[in-house]
Coordinates of C-alpha atoms and ligand atoms in Angstrom, one line a residue:
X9 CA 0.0 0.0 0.0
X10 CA 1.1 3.3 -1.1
X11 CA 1.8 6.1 2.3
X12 CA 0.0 9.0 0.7
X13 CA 1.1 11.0 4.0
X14 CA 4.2 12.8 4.4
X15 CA 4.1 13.2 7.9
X16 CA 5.8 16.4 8.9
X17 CA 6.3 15.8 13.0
X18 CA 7.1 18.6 15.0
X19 CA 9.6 20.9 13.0
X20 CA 13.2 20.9 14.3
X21 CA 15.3 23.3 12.7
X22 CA 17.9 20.5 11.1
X23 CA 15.0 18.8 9.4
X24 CA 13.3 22.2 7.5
X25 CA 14.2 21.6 4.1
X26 CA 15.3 25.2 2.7
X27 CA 16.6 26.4 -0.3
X28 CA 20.0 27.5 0.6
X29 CA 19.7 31.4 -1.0
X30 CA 16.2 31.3 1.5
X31 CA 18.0 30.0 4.7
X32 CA 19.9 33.1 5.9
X33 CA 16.6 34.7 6.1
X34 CA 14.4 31.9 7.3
X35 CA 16.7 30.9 10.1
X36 CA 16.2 35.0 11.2
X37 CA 12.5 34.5 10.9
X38 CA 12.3 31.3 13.0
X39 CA 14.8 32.7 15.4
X40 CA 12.7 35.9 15.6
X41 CA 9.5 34.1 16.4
X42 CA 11.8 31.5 18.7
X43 CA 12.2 34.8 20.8
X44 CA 8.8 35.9 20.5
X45 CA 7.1 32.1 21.9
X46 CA 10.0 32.7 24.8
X47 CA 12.0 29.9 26.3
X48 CA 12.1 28.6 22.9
X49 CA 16.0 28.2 21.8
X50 CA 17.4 29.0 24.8
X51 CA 21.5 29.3 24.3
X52 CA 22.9 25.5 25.4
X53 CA 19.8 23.7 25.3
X54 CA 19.1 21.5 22.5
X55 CA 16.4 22.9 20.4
X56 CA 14.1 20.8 19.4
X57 CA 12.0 19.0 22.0
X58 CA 12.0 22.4 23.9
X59 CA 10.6 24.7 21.2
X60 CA 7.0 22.6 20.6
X61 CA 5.7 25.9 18.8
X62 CA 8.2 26.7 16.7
X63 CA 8.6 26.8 13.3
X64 CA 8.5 29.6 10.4
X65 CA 5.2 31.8 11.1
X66 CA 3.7 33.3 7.8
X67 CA 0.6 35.2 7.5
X68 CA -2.1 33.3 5.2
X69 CA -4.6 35.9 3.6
X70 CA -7.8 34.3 1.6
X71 CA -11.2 36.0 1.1
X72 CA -14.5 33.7 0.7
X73 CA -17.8 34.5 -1.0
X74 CA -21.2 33.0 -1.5
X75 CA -21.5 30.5 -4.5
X76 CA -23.4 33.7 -6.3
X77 CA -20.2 35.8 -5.9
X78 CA -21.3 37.9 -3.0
X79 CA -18.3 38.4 -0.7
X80 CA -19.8 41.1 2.1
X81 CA -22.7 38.5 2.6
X82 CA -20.2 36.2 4.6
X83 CA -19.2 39.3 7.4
X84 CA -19.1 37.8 10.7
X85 CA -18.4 34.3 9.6
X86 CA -15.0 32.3 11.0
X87 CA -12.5 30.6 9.1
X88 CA -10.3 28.4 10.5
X89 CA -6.8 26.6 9.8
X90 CA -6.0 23.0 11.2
X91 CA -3.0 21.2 11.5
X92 CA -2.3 17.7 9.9
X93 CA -0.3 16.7 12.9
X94 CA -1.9 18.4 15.9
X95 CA -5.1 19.8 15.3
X96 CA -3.8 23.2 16.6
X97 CA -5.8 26.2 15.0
X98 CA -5.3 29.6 13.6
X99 CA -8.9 31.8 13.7
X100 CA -9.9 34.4 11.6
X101 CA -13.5 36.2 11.2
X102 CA -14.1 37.4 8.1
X103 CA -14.2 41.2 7.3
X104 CA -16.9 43.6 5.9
X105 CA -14.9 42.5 2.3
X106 CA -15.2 39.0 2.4
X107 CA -11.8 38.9 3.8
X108 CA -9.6 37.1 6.5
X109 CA -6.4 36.5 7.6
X110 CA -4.8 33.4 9.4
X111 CA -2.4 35.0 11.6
X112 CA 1.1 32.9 12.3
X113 CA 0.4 30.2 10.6
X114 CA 2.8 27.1 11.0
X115 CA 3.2 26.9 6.8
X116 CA 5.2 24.0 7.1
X117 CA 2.4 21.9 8.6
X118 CA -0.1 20.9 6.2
X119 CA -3.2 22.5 7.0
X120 CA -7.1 21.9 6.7
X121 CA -9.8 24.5 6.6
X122 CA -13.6 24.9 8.2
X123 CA -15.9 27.2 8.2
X124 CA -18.0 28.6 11.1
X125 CA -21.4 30.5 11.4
X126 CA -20.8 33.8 13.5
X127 CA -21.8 31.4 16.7
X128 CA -19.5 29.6 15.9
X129 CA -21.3 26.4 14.6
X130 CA -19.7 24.1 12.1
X131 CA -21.2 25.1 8.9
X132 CA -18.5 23.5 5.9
X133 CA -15.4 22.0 5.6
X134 CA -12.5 22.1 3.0
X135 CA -12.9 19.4 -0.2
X136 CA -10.8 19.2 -3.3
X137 CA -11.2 16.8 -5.5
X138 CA -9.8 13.2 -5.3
X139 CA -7.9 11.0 -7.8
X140 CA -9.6 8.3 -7.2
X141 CA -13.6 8.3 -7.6
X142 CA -15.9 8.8 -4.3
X143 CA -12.6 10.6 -2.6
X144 CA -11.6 14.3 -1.5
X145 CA -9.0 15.5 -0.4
X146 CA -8.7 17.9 2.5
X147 CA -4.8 18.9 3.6
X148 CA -3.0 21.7 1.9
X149 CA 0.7 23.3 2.5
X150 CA 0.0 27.2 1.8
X151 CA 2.6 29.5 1.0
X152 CA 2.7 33.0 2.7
X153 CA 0.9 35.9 1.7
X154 CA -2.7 35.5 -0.7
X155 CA -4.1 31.8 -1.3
X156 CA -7.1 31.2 -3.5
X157 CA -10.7 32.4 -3.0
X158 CA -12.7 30.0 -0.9
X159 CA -16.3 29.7 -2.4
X160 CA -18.8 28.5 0.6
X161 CA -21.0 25.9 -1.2
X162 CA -23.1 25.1 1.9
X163 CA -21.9 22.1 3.6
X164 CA -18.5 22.3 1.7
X165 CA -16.0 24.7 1.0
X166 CA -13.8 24.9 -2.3
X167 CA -11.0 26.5 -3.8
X168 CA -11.5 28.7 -7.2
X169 CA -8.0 27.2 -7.9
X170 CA -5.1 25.5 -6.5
X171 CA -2.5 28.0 -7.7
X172 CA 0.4 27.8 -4.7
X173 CA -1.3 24.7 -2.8
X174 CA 0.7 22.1 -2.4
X175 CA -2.2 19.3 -2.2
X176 CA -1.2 16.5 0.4
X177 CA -2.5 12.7 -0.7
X178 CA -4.4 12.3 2.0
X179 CA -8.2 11.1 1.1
X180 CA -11.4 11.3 2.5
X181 CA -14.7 9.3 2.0
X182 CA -17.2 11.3 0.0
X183 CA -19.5 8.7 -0.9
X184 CA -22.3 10.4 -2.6
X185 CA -20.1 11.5 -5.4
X186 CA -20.7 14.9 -4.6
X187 CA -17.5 16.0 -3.0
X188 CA -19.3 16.3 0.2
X189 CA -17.2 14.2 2.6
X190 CA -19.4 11.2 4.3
X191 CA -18.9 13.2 7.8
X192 CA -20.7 15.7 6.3
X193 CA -23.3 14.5 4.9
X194 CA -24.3 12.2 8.2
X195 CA -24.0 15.9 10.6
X196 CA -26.3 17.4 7.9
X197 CA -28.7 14.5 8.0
X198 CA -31.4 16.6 10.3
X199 CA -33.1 13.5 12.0
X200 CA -29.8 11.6 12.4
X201 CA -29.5 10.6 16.2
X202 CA -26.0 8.8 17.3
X203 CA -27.1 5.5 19.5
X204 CA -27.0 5.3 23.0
X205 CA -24.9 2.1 23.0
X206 CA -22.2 0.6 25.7
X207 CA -19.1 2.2 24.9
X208 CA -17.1 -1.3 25.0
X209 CA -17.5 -3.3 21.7
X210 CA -20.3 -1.4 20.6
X211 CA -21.5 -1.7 17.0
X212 CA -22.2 0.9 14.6
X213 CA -25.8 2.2 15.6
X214 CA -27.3 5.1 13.6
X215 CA -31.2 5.8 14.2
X216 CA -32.9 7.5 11.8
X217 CA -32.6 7.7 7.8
X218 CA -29.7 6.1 6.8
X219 CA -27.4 8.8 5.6
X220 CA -25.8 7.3 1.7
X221 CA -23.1 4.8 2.0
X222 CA -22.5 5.0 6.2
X223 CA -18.8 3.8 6.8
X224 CA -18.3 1.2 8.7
X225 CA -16.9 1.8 12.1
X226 CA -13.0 1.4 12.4
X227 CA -12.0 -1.6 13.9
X228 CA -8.1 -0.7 13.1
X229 CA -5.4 0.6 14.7
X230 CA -4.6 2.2 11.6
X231 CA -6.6 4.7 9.4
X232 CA -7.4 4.7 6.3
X233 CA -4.8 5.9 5.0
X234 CA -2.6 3.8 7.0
X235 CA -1.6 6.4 9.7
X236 CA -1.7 5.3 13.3
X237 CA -4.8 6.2 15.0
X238 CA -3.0 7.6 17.7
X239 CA -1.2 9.9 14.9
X240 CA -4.3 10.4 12.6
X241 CA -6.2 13.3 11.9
X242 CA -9.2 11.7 10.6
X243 CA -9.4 8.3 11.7
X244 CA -12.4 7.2 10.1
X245 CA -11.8 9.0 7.1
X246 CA -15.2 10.6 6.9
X247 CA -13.8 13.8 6.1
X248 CA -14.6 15.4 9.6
X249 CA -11.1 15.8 11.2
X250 CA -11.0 14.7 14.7
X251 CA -11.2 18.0 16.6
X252 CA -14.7 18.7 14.9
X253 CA -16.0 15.1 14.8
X254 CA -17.7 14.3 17.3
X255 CA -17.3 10.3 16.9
X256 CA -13.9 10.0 15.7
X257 CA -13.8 5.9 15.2
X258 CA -17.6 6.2 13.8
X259 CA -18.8 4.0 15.5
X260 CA -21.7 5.3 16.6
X261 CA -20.9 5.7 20.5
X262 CA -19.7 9.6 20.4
X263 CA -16.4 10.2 21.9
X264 CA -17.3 11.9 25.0
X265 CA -18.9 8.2 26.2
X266 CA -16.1 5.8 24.1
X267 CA -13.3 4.6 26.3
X268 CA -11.4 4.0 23.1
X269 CA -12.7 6.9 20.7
X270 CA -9.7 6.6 18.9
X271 CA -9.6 2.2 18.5
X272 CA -6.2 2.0 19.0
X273 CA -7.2 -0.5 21.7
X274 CA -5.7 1.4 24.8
X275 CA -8.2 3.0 27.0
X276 CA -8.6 6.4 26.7
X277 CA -8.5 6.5 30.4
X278 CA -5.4 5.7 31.1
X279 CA -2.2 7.7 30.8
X280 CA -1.0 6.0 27.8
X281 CA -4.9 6.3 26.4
X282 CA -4.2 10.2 26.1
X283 CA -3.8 10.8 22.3
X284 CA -7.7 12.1 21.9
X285 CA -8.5 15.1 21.0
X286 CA -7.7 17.1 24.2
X287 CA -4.3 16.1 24.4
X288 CA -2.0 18.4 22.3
X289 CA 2.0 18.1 21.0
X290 CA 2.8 21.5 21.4
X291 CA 1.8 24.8 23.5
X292 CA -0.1 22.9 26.0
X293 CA -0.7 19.7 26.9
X294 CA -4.0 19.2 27.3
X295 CA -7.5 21.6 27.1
X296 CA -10.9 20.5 28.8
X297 CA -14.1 22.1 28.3
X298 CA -16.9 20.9 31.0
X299 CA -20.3 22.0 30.7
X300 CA -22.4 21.7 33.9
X301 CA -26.4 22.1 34.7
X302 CA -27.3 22.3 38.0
X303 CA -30.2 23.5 39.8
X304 CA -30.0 26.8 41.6
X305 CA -29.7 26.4 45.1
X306 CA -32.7 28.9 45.7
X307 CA -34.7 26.5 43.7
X308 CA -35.9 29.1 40.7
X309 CA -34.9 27.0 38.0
X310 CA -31.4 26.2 36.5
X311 CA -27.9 27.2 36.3
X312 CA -25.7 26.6 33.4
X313 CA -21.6 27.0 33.7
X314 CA -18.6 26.1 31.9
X315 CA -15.0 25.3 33.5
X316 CA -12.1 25.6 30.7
X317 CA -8.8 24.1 32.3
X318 CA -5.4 23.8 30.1
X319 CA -2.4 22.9 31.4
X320 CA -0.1 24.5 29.2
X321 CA 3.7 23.3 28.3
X322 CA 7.0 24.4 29.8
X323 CA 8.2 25.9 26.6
X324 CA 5.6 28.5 26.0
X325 CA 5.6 31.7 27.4
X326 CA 2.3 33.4 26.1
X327 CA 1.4 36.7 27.5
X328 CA -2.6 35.9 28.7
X329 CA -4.9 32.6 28.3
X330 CA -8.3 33.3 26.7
X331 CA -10.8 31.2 24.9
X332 CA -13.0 32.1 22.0
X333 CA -16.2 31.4 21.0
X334 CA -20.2 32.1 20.0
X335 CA -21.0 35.8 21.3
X336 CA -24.5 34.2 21.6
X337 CA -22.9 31.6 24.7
X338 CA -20.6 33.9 26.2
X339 CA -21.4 37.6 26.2
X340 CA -23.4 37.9 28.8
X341 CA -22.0 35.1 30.9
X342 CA -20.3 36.4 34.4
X343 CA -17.9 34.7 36.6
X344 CA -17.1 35.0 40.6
X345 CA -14.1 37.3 41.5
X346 CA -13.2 39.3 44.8
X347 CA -13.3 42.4 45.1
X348 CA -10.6 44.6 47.3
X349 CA -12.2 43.9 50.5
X350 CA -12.5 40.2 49.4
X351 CA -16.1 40.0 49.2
X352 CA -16.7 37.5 46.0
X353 CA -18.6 39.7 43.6
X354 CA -20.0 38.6 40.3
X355 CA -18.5 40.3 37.2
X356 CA -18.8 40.2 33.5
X357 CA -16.6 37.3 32.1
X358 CA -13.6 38.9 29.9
X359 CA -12.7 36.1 28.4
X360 CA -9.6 34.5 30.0
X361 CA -8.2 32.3 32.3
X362 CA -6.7 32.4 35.3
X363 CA -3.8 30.6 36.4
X364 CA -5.2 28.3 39.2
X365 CA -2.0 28.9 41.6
X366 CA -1.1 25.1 41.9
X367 CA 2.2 26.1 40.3
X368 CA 1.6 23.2 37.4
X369 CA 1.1 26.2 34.8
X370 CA -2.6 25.1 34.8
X371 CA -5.4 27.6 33.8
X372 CA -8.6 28.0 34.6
X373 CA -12.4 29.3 34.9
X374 CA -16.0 29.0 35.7
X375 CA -18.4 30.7 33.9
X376 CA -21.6 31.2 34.3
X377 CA -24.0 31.1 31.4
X378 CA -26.6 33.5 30.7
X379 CA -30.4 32.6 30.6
X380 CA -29.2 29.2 31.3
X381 CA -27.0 28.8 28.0
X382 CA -26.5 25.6 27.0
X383 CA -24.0 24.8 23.9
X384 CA -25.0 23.5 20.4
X385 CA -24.6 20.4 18.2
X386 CA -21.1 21.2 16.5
X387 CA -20.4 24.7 18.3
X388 CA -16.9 25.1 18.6
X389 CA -14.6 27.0 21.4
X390 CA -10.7 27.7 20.8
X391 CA -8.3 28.2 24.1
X392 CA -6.2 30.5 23.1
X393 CA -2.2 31.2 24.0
X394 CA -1.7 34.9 23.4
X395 CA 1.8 35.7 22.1
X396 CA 3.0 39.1 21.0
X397 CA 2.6 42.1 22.3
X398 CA -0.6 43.5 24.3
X399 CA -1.3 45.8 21.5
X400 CA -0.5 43.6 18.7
X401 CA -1.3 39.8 19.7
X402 CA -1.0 36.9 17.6
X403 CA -3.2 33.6 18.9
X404 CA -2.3 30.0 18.7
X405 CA -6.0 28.6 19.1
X406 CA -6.9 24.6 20.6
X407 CA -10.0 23.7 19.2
X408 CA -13.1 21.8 21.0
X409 CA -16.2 20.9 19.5
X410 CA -20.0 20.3 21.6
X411 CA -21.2 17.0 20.7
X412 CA -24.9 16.6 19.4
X413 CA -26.4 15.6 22.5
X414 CA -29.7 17.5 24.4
X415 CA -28.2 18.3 27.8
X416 CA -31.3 18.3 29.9
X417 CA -32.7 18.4 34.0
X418 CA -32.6 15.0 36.2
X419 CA -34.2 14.2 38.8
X420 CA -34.0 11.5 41.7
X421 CA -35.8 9.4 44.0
X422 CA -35.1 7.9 47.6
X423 CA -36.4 4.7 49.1
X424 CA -35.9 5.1 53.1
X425 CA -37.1 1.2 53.4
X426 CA -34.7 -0.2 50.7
X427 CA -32.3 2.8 50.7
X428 CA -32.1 2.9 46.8
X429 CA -31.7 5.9 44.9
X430 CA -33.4 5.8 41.5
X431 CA -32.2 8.0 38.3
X432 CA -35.1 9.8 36.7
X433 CA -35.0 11.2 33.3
X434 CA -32.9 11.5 30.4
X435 CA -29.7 13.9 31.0
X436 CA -28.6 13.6 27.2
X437 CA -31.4 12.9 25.6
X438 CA -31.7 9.1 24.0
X439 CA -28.2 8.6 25.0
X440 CA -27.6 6.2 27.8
X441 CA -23.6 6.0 27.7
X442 CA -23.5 7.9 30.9
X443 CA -22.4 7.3 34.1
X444 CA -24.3 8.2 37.4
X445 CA -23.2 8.4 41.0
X446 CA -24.8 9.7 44.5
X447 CA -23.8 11.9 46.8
X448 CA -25.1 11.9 50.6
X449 CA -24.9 15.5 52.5
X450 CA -24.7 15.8 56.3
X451 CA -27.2 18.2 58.6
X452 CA -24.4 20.8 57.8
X453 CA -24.0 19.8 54.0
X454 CA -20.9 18.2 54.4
X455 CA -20.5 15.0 51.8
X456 CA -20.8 11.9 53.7
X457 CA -21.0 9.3 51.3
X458 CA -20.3 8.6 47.1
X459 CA -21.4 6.2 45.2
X460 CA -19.2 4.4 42.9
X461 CA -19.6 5.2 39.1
X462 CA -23.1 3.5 37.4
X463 CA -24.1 2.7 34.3
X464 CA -26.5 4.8 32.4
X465 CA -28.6 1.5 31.9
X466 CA -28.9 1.1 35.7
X467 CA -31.3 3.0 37.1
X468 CA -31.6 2.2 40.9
X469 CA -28.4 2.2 43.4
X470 CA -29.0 1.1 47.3
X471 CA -27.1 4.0 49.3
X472 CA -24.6 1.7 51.8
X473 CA -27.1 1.9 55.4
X474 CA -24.8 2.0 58.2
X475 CA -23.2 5.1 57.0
X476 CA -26.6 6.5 57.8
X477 CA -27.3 7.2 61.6
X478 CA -30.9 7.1 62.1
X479 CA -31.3 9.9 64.4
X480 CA -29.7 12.3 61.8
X481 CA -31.0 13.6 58.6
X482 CA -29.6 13.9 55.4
X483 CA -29.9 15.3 52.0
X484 CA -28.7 13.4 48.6
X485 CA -28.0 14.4 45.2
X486 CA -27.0 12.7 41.9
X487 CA -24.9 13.7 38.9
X488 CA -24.8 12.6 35.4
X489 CA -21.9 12.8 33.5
X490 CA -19.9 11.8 30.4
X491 CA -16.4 10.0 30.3
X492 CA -13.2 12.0 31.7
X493 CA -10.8 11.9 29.0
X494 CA -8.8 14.5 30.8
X495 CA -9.0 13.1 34.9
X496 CA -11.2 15.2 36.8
X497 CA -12.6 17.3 34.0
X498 CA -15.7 15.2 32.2
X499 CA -17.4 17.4 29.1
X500 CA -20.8 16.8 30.8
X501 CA -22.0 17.3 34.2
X502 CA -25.8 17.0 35.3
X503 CA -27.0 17.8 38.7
X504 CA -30.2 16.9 40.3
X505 CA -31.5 19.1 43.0
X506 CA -30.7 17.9 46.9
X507 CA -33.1 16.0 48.4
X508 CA -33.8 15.2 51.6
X509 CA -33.5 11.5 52.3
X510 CA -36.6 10.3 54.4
Ligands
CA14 CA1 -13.7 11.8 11.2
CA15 CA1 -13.6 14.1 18.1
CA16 CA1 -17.0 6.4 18.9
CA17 CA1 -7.7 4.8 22.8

């Protein structure tokens, strides 16, 4: 079998491949953008390993219009860049003009391109035509400075040209015949539903209308196009790169409930499971974004918050951590902060994140949603590492995409003759890939007692009696929750109101 894919790894300066009369200048550039990262190339160390960000940074300028021509029509609208490699991003909205640019692009990683609705919600990706029939191709090297017009032809977006592309080989399923990759085509499928099947061996389970040509789930530790699943960037080749797909082994069970998301048959749980999509190569080493409904605790209705938590890498030295996303989520969402006398006052959320003060270069925030905000099928959010200078930043952007499930209210129920807890409703929607514990609260609301983790399919859990003193009272409380693929920091998190037990 042929390796279309010229992997590029991370770049180390003795493996750039430049034209001798470009070198003297390249070499400047990279050691000029070295400086800017900081602690990258410090004298006496070796370079590579401790410069993950690195590379020659150009400047990628593109404008896209409507099929019809119409360029201002697309204001508002975000284009991003992916890399082959590591999924990192580069962000750009488009201008009154129908223009954008990528900003400190990595040009010697190959590169894929998406397209956002101004929230933010994953509206087309990139296809070029195949070689071979019922393929597309998706991964381009740019050069700096102007590439081709993008045309937005809904679910897909094309190239007027290739002029200054280098095309990679990599392919992409795109069944129909259309040039609409078979991702694609399956998120656009309104009534499609992803199963609510156990995570471990699961087959491929797709409810509703059958989109064309389904693929069958991977079963491989390869891809398709023979790249280690640990190392792909598509590894069902359905033309929805990992960072936006939401079930990247397609089979049906979507990552955030697949202990092995990737089928490389290591858990994804355990510290050599951690090459998903929240584990990075370079900048930092791992995002999580947790969404989390819980009842307010004066009982009018619900709260909504998000934690984003990165832990970001030795070598990087940006000047602020921020995250982007849909003005619709976050502009009127608030977080908690102290104010000079220390009273915790709630403020409007400016976007970043705080270092936690653990000293492991982790960042952090909770933010409260307004109006009970909860996130859409295929929204995206970027943490961002801010380099440059305060007045003239530059980001380097780590992509996470909301899964299509209905994040809803639970409920629960306590037997005082049996002691069993019971589950009721539906926390994301038909899916029942969860897993559910209980919590038991004290007269003075300290926690007591914690179940272990159920299944989704279990309904009803006996709380252990002798940690209960009968002349005491308690209150309980259960939580729904998806997998987490980075410890401590599930994507999901439902409450139920406390209860008290009697
Ligand atoms: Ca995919
Ligand atoms: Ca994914
Ligand atoms: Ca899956
Ligand atoms: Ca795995």
């Amino acid at each position: 079998m042929q390796t279309l894919h010229k992997n590029i790894g991370p770049v180390s300066l003795s493996t750039v491949s430049l034209r001798p009369m470009a070198m003297a200048m390249a070499m400047t550039l990279v050691l000029a953008f070295a400086l800017a990262l900081g602690g990258c190339g410090n004298a006496g160390k070796s370079a590579p390993e401790a410069c993950s960000l690195c590379g020659t940074l150009n400047d990628v300028r593109g404008s896209l219009s409507t099929k019809t021509g119409s360029q201002a029509q697309m204001t508002g609208w975000v284009v991003a860049a992916f890399e082959h490699d590591s999924g990192i991003a580069r962000v750009a909205e488009i201008d009154d003009a129908g223009i954008y640019t990528l900003s400190h692009l990595r040009t010697e990683q190959a590169q894929t391109l998406a397209l956002f609705t101004p929230d933010y919600i994953l509206q087309a990706v990139l296809s070029i035509p195949g070689s071979v029939d019922k393929t597309i191709k998706q991964f381009v090297n740019f050069q700096k400075g102007q590439i081709p017009r993008l045309i937005n032809n809904g679910s897909i977006i094309t190239f007027e040209n290739l002029n200054s592309l280098n095309v990679l080989g990599y392919t992409s399923s795109a069944q129909a015949g259309d040039g609409i990759p078979d991702g694609v085509a399956k998120f656009t499928a309104s009534s499609l539903q992803l199963s609510g099947n156990d995570a471990a061996g699961a087959t491929a389970q797709v409810k509703g209308p059958k989109p064309q040509a389904l693929l069958a789930p991977v079963a491989s530790p390869l891809d398709r196009n023979g790249i280690p699943n640990n190392l792909s960037p598509d590894i069902d080749g359905d033309g929805l790169i990992n960072w936006l797909d939401p079930d990247d082994n397609g089979n049906g069970v979507l990552d955030i409930f697949d202990s092995d998301q990737n089928s490389d048959l290591v858990n994804d749980l355990t510290p050599a499971g951690q090459h998903t999509d929240q584990w990075f190569s370079a900048g930092v080493e791992s995002i999580a974004v947790g969404f989390q409904l819980k009842p307010k605790d004066d009982g009018s209705g619900n709260q909504t918050t998000m934690t984003f938590t990165t832990k970001i890498r030795n070598d990087v030295a940006p000047i602020a951590v921020q995250v982007r996303g849909a003005p619709a989520l976050f502009n009127a969402s608030t977080v908690a902060a102290k104010d000079s006398t220390g009273n915790v006052v709630t403020q409007a959320w400016d976007r970043k994140l705080n270092d936690d003060g653990s000293g492991q270069r982790v960042y952090s925030r909770t933010v409260t949603l307004a109006n009970a905000g909860v996130p859409r099928a295929f929204q995206v959010v970027f943490v961002q590492l801010v380099f440059g200078k305060a007045d003239a930043p530059y980001y380097i952007e780590f992509p996470w995409t909301f899964p299509p499930v209905k994040a809803a209210a639970i409920t629960a129920q306590y037997d005082a003759n049996t002691h069993q807890v019971q589950l009721v409703g539906n926390p994301f929607g038909t899916v029942q890939d969860f897993v559910w514990s209980i919590a038991v609260f004290d007269g003075s609301g300290v926690n007591i007692w914690t179940s272990k983790s159920i299944p989704g399919s279990t309904r009803q859990f006996a709380v252990q009696a002798n940690v209960l003193d009968p002349a005491q009272k308690y209150k309980f409380s259960v939580v729904a929750q998806s997998l987490d693929k980075v410890p401590g920091h599930p994507a999901y998190s439902i409450n139920s109101p406390k209860y008290d037990m009697k």
